[in-house]
PDB file of C-alpha atoms in Angstrom:
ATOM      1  CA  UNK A   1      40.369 -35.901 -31.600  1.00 55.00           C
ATOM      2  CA  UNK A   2      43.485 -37.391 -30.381  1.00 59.00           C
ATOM      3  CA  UNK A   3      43.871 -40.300 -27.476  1.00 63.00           C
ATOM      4  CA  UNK A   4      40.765 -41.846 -28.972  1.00 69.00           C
ATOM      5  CA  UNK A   5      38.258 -39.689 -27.246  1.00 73.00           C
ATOM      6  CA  UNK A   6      34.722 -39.672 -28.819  1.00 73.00           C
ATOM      7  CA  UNK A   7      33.816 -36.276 -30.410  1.00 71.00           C
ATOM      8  CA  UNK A   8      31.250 -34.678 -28.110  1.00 75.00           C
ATOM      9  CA  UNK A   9      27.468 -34.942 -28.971  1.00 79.00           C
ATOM     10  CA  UNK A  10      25.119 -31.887 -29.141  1.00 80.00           C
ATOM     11  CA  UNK A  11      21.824 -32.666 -27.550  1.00 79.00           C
ATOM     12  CA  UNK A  12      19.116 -33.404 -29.391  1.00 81.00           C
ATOM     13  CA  UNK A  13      16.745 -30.195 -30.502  1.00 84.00           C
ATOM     14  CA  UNK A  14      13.079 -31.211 -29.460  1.00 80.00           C
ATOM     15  CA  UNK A  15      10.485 -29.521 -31.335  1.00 81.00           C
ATOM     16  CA  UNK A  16       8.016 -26.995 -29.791  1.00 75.00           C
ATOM     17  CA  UNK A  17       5.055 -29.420 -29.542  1.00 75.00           C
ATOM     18  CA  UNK A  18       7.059 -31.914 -27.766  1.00 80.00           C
ATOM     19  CA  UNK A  19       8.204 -29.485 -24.806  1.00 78.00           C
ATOM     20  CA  UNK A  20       5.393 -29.880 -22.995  1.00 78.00           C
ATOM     21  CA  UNK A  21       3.273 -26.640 -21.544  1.00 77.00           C
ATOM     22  CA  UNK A  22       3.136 -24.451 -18.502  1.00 78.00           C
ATOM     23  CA  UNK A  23       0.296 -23.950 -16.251  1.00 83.00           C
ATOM     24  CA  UNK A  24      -0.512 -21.015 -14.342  1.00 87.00           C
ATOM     25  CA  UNK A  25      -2.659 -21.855 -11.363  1.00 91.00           C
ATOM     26  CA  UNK A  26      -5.573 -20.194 -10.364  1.00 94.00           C
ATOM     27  CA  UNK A  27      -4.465 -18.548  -6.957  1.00 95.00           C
ATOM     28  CA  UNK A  28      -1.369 -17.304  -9.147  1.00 96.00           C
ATOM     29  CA  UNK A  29      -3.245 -15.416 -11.135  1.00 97.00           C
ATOM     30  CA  UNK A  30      -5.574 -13.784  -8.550  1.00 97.00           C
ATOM     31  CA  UNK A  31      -2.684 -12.533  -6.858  1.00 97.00           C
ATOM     32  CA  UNK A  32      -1.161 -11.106 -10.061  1.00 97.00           C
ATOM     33  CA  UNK A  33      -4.593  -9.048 -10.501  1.00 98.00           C
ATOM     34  CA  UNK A  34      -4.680  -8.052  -6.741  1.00 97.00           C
ATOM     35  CA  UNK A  35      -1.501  -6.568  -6.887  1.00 97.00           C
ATOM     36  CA  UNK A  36      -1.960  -4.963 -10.614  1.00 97.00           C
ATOM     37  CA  UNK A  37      -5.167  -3.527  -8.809  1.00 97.00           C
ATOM     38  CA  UNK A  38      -2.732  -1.754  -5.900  1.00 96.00           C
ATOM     39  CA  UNK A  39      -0.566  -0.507  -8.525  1.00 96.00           C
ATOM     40  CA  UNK A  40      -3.214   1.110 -10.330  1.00 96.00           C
ATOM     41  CA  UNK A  41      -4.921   2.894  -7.218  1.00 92.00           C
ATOM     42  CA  UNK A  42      -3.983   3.389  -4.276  1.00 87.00           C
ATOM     43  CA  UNK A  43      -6.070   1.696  -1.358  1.00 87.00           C
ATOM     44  CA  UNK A  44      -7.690   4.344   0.746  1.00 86.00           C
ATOM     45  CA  UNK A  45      -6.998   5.449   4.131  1.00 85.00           C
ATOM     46  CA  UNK A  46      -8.424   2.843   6.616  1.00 86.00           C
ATOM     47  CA  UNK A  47      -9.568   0.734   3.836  1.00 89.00           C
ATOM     48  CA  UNK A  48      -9.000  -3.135   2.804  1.00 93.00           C
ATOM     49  CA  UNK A  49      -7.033  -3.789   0.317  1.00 93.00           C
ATOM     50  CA  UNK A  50      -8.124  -4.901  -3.200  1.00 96.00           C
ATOM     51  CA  UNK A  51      -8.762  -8.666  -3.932  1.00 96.00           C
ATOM     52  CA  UNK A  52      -9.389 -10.791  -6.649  1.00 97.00           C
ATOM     53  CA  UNK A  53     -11.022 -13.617  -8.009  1.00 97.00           C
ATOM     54  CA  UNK A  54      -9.955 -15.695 -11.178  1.00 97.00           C
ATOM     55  CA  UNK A  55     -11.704 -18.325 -13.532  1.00 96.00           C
ATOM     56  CA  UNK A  56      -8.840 -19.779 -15.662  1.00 95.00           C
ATOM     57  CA  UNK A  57     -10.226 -21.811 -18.613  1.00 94.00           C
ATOM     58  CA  UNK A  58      -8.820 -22.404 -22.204  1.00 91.00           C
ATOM     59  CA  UNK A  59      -5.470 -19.667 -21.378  1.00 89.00           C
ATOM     60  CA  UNK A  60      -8.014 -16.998 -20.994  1.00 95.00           C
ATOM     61  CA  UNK A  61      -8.655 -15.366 -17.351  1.00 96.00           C
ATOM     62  CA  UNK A  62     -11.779 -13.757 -16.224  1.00 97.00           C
ATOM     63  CA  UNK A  63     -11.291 -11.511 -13.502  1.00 98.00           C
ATOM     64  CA  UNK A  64     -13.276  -9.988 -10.654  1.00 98.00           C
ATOM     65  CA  UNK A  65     -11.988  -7.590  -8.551  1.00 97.00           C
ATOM     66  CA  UNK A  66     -13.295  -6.283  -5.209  1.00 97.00           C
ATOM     67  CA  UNK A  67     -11.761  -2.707  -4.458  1.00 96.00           C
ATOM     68  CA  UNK A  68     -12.708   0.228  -1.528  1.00 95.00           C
ATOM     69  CA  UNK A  69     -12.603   3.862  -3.097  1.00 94.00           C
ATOM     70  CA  UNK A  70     -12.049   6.874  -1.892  1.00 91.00           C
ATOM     71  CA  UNK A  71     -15.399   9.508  -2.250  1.00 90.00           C
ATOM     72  CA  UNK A  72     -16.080  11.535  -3.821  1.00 92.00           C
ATOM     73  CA  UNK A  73     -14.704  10.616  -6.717  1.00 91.00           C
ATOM     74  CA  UNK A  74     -14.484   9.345 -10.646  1.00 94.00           C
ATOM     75  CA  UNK A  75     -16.009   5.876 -10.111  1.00 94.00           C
ATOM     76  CA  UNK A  76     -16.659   4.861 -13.450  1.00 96.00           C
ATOM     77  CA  UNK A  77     -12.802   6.480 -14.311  1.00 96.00           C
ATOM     78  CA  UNK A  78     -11.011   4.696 -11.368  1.00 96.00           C
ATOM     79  CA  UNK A  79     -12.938   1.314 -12.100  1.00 97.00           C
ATOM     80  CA  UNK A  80     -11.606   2.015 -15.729  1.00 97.00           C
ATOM     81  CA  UNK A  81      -7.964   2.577 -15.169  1.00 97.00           C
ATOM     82  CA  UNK A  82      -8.292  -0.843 -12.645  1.00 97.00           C
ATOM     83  CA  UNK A  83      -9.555  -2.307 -15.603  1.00 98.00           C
ATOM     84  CA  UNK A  84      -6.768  -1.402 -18.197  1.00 98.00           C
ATOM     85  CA  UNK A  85      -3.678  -2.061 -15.672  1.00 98.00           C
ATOM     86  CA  UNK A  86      -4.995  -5.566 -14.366  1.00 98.00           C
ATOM     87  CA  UNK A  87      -5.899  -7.389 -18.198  1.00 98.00           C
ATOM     88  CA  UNK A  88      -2.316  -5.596 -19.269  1.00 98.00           C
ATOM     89  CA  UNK A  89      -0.710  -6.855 -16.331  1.00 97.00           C
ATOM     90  CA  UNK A  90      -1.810 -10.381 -16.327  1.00 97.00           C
ATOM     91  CA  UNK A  91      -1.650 -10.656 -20.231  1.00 96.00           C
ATOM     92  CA  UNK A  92       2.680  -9.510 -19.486  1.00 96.00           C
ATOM     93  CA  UNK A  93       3.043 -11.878 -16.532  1.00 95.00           C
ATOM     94  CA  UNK A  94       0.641 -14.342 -17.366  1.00 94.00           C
ATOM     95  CA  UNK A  95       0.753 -14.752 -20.753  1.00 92.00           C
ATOM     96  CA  UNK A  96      -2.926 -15.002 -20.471  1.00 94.00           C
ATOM     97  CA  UNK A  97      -5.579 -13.155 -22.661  1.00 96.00           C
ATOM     98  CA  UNK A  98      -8.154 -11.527 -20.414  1.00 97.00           C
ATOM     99  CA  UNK A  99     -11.813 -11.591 -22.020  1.00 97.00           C
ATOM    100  CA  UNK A 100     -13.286  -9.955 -18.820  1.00 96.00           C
ATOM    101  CA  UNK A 101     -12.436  -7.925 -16.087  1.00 98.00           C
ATOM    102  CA  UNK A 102     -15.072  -6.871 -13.825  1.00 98.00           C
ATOM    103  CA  UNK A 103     -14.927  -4.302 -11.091  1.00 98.00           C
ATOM    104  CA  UNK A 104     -16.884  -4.700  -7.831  1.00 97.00           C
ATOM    105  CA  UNK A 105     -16.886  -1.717  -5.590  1.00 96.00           C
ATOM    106  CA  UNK A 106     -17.474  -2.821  -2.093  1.00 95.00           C
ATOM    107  CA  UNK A 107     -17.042   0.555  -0.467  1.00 94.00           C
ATOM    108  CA  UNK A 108     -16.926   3.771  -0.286  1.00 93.00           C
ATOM    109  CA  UNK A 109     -15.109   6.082   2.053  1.00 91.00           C
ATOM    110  CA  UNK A 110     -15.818   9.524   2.092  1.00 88.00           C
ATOM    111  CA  UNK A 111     -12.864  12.564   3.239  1.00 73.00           C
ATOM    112  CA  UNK A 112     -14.140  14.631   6.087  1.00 66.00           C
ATOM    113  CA  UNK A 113     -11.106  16.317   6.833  1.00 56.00           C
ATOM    114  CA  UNK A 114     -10.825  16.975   3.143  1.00 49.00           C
ATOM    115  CA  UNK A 115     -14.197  18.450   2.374  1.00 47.00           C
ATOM    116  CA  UNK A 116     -14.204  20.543   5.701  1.00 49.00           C
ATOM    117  CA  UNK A 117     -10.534  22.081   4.741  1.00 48.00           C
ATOM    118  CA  UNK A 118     -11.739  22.876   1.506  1.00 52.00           C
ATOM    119  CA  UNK A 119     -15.675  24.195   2.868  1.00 52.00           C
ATOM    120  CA  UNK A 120     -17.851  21.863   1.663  1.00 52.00           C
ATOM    121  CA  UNK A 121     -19.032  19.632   4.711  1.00 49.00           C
ATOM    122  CA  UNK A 122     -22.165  21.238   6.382  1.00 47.00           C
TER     123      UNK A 122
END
């Protein structure tokens, strides 16, 4: 180096177990899962919109999620897919494994106008 400057230093590399960790809160991931649970159905006309409650413990998130459906329908195939997208979802976003994701149907709301268009409301 000329004029006598010192040669720059590189910073010294600290090893993964020295970084220190991340913490997801609580609240954070409830609000992951609620909105996961609006992607993977839509919330039905004049109904209230999915919510969610979490239980972090260990890096592993158990989920319960409260959801209005539209009737008739595929319960036990809507409360499936709900399932699926909300433990993917938080396990991307997260990086959380998901042991447990429990679906609490709170209501149903039927379709009038649909049944009568297509006949079947007597």
């Amino acid at each position: 180096m000329a004029g006598g400057e010192p040669a720059p230093t590189r910073p010294r590399r600290v090893a993964p177990a020295e970084r220190g960790s991340t913490t997801v809160a609580d609240r954070v991931v409830a609000k992951i899962a609620t909105r996961a649970a609006r992607e993977a159905l839509p919330v039905p006309e004049g109904g209230a919109a999915p919510h969610a409650m979490v239980v972090v413990r260990h890096g592993a998130a158990r989920i319960r999620i409260s959801l209005e459906l539209d009737y008739p329908c595929d319960i036990g195939g809507r409360c499936a897919r709900v399932r699926r997208h909300v433990a993917r979802r938080v396990r991307e976003l997260a990086d959380m494994e998901v042991p447990e994701v429990a679906v609490q149907v709170e209501r149903l709301h039927s379709a009038p106008q649909h049944a009568t268009a297509e006949g079947r409301l007597r």
